[in-house]
JSON list of C-alpha atoms in Angstrom, two decimals:
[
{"chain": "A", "resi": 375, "resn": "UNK", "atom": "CA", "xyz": [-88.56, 63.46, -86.09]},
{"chain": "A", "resi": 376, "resn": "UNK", "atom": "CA", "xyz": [-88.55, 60.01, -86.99]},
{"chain": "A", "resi": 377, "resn": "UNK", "atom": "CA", "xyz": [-84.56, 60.15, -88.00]},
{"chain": "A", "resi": 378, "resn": "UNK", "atom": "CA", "xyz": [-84.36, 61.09, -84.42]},
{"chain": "A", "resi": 379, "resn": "UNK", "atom": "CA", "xyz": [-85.86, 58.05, -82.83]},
{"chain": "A", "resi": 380, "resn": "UNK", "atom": "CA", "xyz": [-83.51, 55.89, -85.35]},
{"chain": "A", "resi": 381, "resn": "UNK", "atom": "CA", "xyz": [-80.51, 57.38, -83.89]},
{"chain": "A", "resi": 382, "resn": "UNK", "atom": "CA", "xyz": [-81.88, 56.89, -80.02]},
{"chain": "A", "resi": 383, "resn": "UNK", "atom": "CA", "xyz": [-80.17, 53.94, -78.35]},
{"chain": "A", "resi": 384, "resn": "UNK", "atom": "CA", "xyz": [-83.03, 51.18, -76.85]},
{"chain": "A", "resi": 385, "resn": "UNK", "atom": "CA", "xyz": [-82.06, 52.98, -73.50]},
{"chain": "A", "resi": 386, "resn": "UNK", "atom": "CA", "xyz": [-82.95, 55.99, -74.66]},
{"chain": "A", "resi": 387, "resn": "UNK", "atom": "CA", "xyz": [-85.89, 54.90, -76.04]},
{"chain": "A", "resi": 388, "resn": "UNK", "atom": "CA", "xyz": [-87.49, 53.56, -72.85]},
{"chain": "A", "resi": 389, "resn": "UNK", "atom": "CA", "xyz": [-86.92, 56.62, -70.97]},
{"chain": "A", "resi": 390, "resn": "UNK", "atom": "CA", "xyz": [-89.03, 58.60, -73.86]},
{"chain": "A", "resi": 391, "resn": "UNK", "atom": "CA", "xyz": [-91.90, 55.81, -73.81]},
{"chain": "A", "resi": 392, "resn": "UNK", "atom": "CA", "xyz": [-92.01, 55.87, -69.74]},
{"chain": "A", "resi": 393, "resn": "UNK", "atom": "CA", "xyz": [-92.12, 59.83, -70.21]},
{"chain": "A", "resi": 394, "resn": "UNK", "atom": "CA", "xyz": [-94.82, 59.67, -72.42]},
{"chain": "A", "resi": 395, "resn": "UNK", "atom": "CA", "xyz": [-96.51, 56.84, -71.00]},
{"chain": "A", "resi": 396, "resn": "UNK", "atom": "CA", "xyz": [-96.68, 59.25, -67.19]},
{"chain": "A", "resi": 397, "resn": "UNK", "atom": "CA", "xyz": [-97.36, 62.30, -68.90]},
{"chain": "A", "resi": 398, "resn": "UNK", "atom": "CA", "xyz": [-100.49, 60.43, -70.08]},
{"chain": "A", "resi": 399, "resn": "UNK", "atom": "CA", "xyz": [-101.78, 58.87, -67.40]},
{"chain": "A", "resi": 400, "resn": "UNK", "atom": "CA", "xyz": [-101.33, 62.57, -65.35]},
{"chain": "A", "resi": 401, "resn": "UNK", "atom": "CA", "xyz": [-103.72, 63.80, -68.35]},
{"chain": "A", "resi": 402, "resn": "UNK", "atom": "CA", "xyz": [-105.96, 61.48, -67.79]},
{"chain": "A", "resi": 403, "resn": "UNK", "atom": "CA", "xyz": [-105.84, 61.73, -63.87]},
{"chain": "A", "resi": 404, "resn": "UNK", "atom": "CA", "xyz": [-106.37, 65.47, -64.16]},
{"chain": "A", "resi": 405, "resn": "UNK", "atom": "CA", "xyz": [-109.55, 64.62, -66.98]},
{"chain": "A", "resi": 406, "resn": "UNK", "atom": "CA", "xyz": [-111.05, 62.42, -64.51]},
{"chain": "A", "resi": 407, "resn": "UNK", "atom": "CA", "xyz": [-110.92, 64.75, -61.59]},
{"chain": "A", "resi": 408, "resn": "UNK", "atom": "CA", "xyz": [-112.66, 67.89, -63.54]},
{"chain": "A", "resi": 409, "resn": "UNK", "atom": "CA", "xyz": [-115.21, 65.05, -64.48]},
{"chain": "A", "resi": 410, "resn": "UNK", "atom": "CA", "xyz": [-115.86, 63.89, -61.02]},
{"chain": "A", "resi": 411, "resn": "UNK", "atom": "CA", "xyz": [-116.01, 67.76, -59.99]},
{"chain": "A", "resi": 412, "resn": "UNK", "atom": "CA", "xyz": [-118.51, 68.78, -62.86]},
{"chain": "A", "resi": 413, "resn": "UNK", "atom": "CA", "xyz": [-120.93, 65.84, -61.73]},
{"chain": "A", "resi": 414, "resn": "UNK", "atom": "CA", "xyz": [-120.51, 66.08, -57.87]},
{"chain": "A", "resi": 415, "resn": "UNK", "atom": "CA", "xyz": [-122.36, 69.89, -58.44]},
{"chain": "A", "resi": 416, "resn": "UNK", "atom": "CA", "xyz": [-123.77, 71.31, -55.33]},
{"chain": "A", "resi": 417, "resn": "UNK", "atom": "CA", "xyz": [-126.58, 72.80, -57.11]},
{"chain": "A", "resi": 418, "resn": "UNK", "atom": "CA", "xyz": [-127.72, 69.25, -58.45]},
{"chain": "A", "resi": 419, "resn": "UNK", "atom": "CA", "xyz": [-129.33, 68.66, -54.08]},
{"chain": "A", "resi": 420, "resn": "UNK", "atom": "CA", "xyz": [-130.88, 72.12, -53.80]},
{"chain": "A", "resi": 421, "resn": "UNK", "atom": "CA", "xyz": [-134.13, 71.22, -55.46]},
{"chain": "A", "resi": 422, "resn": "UNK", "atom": "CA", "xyz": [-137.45, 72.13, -54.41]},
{"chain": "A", "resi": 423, "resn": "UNK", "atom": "CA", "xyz": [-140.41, 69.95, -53.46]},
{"chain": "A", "resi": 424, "resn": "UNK", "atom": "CA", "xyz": [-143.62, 70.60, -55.36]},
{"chain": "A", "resi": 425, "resn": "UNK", "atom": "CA", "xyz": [-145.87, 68.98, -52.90]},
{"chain": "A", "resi": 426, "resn": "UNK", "atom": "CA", "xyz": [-144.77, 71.06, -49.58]},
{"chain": "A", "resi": 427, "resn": "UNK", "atom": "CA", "xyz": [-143.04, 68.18, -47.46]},
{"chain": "A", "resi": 428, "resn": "UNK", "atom": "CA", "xyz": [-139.29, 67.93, -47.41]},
{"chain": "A", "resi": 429, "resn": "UNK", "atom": "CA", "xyz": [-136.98, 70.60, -45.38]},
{"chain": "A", "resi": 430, "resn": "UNK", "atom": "CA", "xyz": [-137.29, 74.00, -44.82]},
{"chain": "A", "resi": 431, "resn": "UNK", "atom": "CA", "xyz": [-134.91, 75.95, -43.57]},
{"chain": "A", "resi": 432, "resn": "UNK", "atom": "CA", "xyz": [-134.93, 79.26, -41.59]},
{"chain": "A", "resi": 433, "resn": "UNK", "atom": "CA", "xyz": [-133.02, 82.05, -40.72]},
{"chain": "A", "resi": 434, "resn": "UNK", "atom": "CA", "xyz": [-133.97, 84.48, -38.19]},
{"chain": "A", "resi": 435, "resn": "UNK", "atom": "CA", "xyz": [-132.08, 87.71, -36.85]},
{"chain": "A", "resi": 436, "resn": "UNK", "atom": "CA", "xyz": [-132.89, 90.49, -39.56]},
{"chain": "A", "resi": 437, "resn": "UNK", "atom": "CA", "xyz": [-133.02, 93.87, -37.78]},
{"chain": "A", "resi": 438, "resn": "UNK", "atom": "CA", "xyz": [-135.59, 95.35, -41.35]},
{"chain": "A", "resi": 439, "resn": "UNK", "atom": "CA", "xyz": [-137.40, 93.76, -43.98]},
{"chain": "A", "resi": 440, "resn": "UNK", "atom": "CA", "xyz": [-134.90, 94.99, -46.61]},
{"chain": "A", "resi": 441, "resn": "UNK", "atom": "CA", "xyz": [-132.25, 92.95, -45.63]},
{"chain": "A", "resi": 442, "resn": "UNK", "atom": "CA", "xyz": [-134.22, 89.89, -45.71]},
{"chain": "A", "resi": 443, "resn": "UNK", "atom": "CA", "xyz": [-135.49, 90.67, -48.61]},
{"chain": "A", "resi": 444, "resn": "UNK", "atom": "CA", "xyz": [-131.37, 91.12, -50.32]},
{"chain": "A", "resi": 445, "resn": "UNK", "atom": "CA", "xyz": [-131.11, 87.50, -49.36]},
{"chain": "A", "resi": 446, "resn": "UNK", "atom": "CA", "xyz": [-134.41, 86.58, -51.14]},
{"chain": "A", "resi": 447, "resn": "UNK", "atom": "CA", "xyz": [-133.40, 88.13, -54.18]},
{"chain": "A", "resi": 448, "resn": "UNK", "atom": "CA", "xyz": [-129.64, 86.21, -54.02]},
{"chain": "A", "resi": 449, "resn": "UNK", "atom": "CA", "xyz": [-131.20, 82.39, -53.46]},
{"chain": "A", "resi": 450, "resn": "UNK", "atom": "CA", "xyz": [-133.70, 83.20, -56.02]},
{"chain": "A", "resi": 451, "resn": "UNK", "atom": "CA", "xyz": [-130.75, 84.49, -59.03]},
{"chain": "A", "resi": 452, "resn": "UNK", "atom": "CA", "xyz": [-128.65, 81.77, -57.80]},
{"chain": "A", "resi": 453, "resn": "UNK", "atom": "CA", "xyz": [-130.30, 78.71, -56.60]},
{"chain": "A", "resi": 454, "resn": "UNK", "atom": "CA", "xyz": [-134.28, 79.61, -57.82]},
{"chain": "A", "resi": 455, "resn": "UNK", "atom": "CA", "xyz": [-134.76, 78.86, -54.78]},
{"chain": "A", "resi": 456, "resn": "UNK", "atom": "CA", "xyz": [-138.08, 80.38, -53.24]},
{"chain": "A", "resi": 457, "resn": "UNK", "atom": "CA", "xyz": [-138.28, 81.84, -50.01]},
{"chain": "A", "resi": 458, "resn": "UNK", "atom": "CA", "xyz": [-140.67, 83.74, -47.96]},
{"chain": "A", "resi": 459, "resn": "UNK", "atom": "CA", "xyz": [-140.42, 86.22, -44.91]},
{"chain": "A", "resi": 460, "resn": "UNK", "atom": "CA", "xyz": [-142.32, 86.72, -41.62]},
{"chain": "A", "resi": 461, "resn": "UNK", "atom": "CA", "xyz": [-142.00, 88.56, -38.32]},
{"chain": "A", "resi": 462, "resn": "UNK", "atom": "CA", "xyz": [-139.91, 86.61, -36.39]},
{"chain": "A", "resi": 463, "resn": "UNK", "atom": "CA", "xyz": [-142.55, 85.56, -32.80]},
{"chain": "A", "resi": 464, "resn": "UNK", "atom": "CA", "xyz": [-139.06, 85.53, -30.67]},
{"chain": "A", "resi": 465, "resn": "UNK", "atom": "CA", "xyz": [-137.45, 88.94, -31.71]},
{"chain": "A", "resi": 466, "resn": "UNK", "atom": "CA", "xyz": [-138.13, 92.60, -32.97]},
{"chain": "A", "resi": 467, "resn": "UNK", "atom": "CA", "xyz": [-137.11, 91.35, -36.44]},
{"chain": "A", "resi": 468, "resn": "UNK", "atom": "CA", "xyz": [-137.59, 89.21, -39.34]},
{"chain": "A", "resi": 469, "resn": "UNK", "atom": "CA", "xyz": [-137.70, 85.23, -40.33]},
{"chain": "A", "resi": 470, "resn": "UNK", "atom": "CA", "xyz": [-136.86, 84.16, -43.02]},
{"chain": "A", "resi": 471, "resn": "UNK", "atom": "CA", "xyz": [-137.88, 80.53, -44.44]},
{"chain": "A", "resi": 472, "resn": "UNK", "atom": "CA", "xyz": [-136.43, 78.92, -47.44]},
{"chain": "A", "resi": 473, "resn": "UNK", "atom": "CA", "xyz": [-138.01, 75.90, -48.97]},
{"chain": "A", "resi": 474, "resn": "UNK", "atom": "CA", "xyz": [-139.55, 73.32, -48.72]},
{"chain": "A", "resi": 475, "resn": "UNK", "atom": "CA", "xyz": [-136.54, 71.54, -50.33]},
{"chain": "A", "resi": 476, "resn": "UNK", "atom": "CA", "xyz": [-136.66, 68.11, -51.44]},
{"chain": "A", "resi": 477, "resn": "UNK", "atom": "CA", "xyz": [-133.28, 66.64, -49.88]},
{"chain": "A", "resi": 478, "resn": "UNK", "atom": "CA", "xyz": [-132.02, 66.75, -46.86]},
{"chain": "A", "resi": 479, "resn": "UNK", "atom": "CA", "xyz": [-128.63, 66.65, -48.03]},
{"chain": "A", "resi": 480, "resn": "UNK", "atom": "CA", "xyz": [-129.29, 69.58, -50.24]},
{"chain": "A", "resi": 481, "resn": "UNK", "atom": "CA", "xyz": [-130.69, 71.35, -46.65]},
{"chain": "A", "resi": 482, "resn": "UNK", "atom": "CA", "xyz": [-127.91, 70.94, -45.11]},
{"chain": "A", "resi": 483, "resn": "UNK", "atom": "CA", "xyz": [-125.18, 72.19, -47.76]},
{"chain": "A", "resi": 484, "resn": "UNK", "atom": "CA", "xyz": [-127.20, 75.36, -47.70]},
{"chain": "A", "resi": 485, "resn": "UNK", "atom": "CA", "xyz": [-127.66, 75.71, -44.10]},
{"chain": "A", "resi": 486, "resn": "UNK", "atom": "CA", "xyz": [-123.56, 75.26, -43.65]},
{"chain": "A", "resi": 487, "resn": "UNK", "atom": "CA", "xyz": [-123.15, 77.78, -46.99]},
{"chain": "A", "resi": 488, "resn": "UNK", "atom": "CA", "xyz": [-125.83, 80.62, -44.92]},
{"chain": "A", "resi": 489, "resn": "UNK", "atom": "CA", "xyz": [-123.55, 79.94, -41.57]},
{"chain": "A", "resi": 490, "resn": "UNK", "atom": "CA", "xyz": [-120.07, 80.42, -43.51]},
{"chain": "A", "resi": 491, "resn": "UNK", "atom": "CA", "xyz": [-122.02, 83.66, -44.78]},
{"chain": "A", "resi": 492, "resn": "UNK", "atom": "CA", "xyz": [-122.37, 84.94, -41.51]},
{"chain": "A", "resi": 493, "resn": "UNK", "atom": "CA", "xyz": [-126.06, 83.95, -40.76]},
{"chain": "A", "resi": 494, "resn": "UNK", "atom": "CA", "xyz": [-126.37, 82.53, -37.21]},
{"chain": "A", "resi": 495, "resn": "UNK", "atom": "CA", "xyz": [-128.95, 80.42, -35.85]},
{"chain": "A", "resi": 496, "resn": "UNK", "atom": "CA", "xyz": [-130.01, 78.79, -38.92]},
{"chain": "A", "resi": 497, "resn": "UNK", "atom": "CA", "xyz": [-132.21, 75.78, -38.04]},
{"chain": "A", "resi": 498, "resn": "UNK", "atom": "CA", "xyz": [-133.24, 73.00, -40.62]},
{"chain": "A", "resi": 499, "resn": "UNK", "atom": "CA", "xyz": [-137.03, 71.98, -39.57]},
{"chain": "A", "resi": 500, "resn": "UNK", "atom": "CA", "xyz": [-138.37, 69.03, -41.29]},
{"chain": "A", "resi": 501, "resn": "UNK", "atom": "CA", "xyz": [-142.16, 69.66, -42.75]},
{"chain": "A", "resi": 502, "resn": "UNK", "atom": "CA", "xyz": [-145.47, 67.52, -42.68]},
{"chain": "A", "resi": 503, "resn": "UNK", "atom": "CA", "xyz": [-147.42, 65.99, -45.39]},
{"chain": "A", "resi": 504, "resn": "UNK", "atom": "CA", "xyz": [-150.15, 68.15, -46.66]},
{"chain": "A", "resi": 505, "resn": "UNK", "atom": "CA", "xyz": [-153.69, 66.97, -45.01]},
{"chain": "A", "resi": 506, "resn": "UNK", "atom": "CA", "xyz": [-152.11, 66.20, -41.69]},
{"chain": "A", "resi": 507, "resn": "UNK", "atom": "CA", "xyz": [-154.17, 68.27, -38.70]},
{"chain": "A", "resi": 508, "resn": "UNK", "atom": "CA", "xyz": [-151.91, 66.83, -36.18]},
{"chain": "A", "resi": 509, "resn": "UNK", "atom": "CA", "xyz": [-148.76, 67.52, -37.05]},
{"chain": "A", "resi": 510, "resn": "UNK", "atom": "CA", "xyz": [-145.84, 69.46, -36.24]},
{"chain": "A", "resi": 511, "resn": "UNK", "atom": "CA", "xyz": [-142.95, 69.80, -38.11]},
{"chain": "A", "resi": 512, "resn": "UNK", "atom": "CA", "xyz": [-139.81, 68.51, -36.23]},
{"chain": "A", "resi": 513, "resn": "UNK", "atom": "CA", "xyz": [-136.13, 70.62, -36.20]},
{"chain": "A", "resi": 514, "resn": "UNK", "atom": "CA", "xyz": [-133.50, 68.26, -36.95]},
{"chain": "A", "resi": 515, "resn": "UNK", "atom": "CA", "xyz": [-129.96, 68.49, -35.15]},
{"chain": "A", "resi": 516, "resn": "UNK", "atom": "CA", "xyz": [-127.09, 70.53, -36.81]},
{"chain": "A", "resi": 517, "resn": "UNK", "atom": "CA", "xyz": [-124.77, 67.99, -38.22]},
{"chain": "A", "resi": 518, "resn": "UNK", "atom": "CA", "xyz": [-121.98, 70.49, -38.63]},
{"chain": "A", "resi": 519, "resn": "UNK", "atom": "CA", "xyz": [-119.69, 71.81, -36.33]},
{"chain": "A", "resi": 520, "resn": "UNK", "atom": "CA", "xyz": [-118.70, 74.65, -38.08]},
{"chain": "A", "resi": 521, "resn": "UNK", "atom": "CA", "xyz": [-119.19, 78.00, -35.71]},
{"chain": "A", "resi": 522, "resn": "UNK", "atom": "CA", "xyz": [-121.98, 80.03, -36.63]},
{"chain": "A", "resi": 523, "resn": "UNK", "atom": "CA", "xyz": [-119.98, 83.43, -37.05]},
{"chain": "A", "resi": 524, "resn": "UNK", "atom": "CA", "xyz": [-121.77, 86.96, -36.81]},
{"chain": "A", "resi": 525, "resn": "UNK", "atom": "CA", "xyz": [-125.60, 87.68, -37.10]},
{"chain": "A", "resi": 526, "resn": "UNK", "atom": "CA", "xyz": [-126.27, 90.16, -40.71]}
]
């Protein structure tokens, strides 16, 4: 290899360092990308608060327990995120509440993942401090304009 170089003109030469020198910095481009990636997680935001303020989030529309109950058991294997379901005052069916979560970042990235899903009228309500007789928890405004899609 190195009798090779020797008989490369200077020309020559700097074409093979410029070469190298790019396919370098495109490895190191790439490197820094999957870095940024693996530390911009979106399961680092979906964390749950242990002293009940924070967001909940809730999805109403199931037509039977059981399918509320399917999307209990995929936030919980994927997210351990705990949820809890209720019969829903404004329909025949079921509500679903997930939460409370710490973030409200963390709220909304799973509110926009449950309306890609198909869930519609997911709401993100913000909850009280523990103690608090007069309070009641506030829904905050959708900050996504992404349609809703079909009810499940």
């Amino acid at each position: 290899m190195i009798k090779v170089l020797r008989h490369l003109n200077s020309r020559d030469k700097l074409a093979l360092t410029v070469f190298f020198s790019l396919a370098l910095l495109c490895t190191l481009y790439f490197a820094s990308g999957i870095l940024v990636t693996y530390i911009s997680s979106s399961a680092a935001p979906l964390e749950m608060s242990k002293d009940g303020t924070g967001f909940t989030i809730q999805v109403p529309g199931f037509q039977s327990k059981p399918s509320a109950e399917r999307l209990v058991t995929e936030l919980k294997n994927q997210h351990n995120l705990a949820s809890e379901i209720s019969s829903d005052s404004t329909s025949s069916g079921y509500l679903l509440k997930i939460g409370p979560l710490t973030k409200l970042e963390g709220a909304d990235y799973l509110r926009d993942e449950l309306l890609k899903s198909g869930y519609t009228g997911v709401k993100i309500i913000q909850n009280c401090a523990p103690g608090i007789a007069d309070c009641n928890p506030t829904q905050l405004p959708a900050t996504s304009n992404k349609p809703a899609g079909k009810g499940k």
